[in-house]
Short mmCIF file of C-alpha atoms in Angstrom, two decimals:
data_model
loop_
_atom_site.label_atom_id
_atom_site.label_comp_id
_atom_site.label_asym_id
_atom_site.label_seq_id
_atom_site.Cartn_x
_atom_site.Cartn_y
_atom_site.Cartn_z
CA UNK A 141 -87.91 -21.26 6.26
CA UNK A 142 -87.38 -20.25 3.09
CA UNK A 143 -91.06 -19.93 2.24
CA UNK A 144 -91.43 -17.38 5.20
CA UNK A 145 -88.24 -15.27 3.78
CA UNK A 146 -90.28 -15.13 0.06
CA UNK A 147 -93.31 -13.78 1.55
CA UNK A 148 -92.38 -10.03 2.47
CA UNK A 149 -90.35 -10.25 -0.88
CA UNK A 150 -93.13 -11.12 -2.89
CA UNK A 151 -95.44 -8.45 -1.41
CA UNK A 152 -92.71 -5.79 -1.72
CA UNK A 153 -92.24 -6.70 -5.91
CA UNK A 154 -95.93 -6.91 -6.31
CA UNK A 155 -96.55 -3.24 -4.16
CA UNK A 156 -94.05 -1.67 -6.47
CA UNK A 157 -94.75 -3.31 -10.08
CA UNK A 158 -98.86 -3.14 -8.87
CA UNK A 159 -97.74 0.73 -8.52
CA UNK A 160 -96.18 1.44 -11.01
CA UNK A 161 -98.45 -0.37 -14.06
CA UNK A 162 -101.70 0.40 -12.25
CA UNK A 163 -101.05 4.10 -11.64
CA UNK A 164 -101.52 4.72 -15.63
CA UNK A 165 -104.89 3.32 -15.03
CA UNK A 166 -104.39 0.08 -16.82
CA UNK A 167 -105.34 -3.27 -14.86
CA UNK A 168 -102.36 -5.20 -16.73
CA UNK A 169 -104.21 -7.64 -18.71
CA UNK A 170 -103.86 -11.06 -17.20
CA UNK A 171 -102.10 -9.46 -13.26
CA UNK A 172 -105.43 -8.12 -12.55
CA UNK A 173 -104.52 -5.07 -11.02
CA UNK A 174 -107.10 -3.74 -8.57
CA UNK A 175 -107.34 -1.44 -5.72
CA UNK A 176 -107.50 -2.91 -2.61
CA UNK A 177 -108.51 -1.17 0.88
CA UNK A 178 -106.52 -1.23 3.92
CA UNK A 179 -107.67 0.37 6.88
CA UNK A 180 -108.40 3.99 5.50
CA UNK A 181 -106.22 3.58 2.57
CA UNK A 182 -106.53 2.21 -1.01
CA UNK A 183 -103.54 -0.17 -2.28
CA UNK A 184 -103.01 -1.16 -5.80
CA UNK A 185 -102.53 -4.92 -5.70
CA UNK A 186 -102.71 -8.00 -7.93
CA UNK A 187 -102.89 -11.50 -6.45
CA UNK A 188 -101.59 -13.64 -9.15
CA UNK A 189 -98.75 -11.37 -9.36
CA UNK A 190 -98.08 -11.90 -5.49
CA UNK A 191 -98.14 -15.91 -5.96
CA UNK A 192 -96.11 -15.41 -9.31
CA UNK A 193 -93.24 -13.09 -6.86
CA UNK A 194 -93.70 -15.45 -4.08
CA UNK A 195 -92.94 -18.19 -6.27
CA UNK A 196 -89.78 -16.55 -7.90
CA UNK A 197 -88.20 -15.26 -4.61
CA UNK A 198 -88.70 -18.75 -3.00
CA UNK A 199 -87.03 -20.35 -6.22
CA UNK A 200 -84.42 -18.21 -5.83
CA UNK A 201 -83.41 -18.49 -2.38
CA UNK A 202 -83.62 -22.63 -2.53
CA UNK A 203 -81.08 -22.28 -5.33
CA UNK A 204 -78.77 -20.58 -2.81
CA UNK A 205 -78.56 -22.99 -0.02
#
């Protein structure tokens, strides 16, 4: 359950670091910041920064039960 509670958390962290260091125009070395369409829009987003979110938000809530 607590894998399904990480998810949105992870995407949320990656949308807003993903933002923030890919709006100077730098890809952020080893995040691999890219844009990414959806629908009619363009999304900066990084996929090992996603897992590496995921990961830390799951940790996180296991260590509170």
């Amino acid at each position: 359950m607590e894998m399904i509670k990480a998810v949105p958390i992870g995407g949320l962290l990656t949308a807003i670091v993903s933002l923030v260091i890919g709006s100077t125009g730098s890809r952020g070395g080893h995040l691999a910041i890219h844009h990414m369409a959806v629908g009619t829009h363009e999304v900066l987003w990084s996929w090992p920064l996603f897992l590496t979110a995921t990961g830390l938000a799951w940790a996180l809530m296991l260590m509170q039960r």
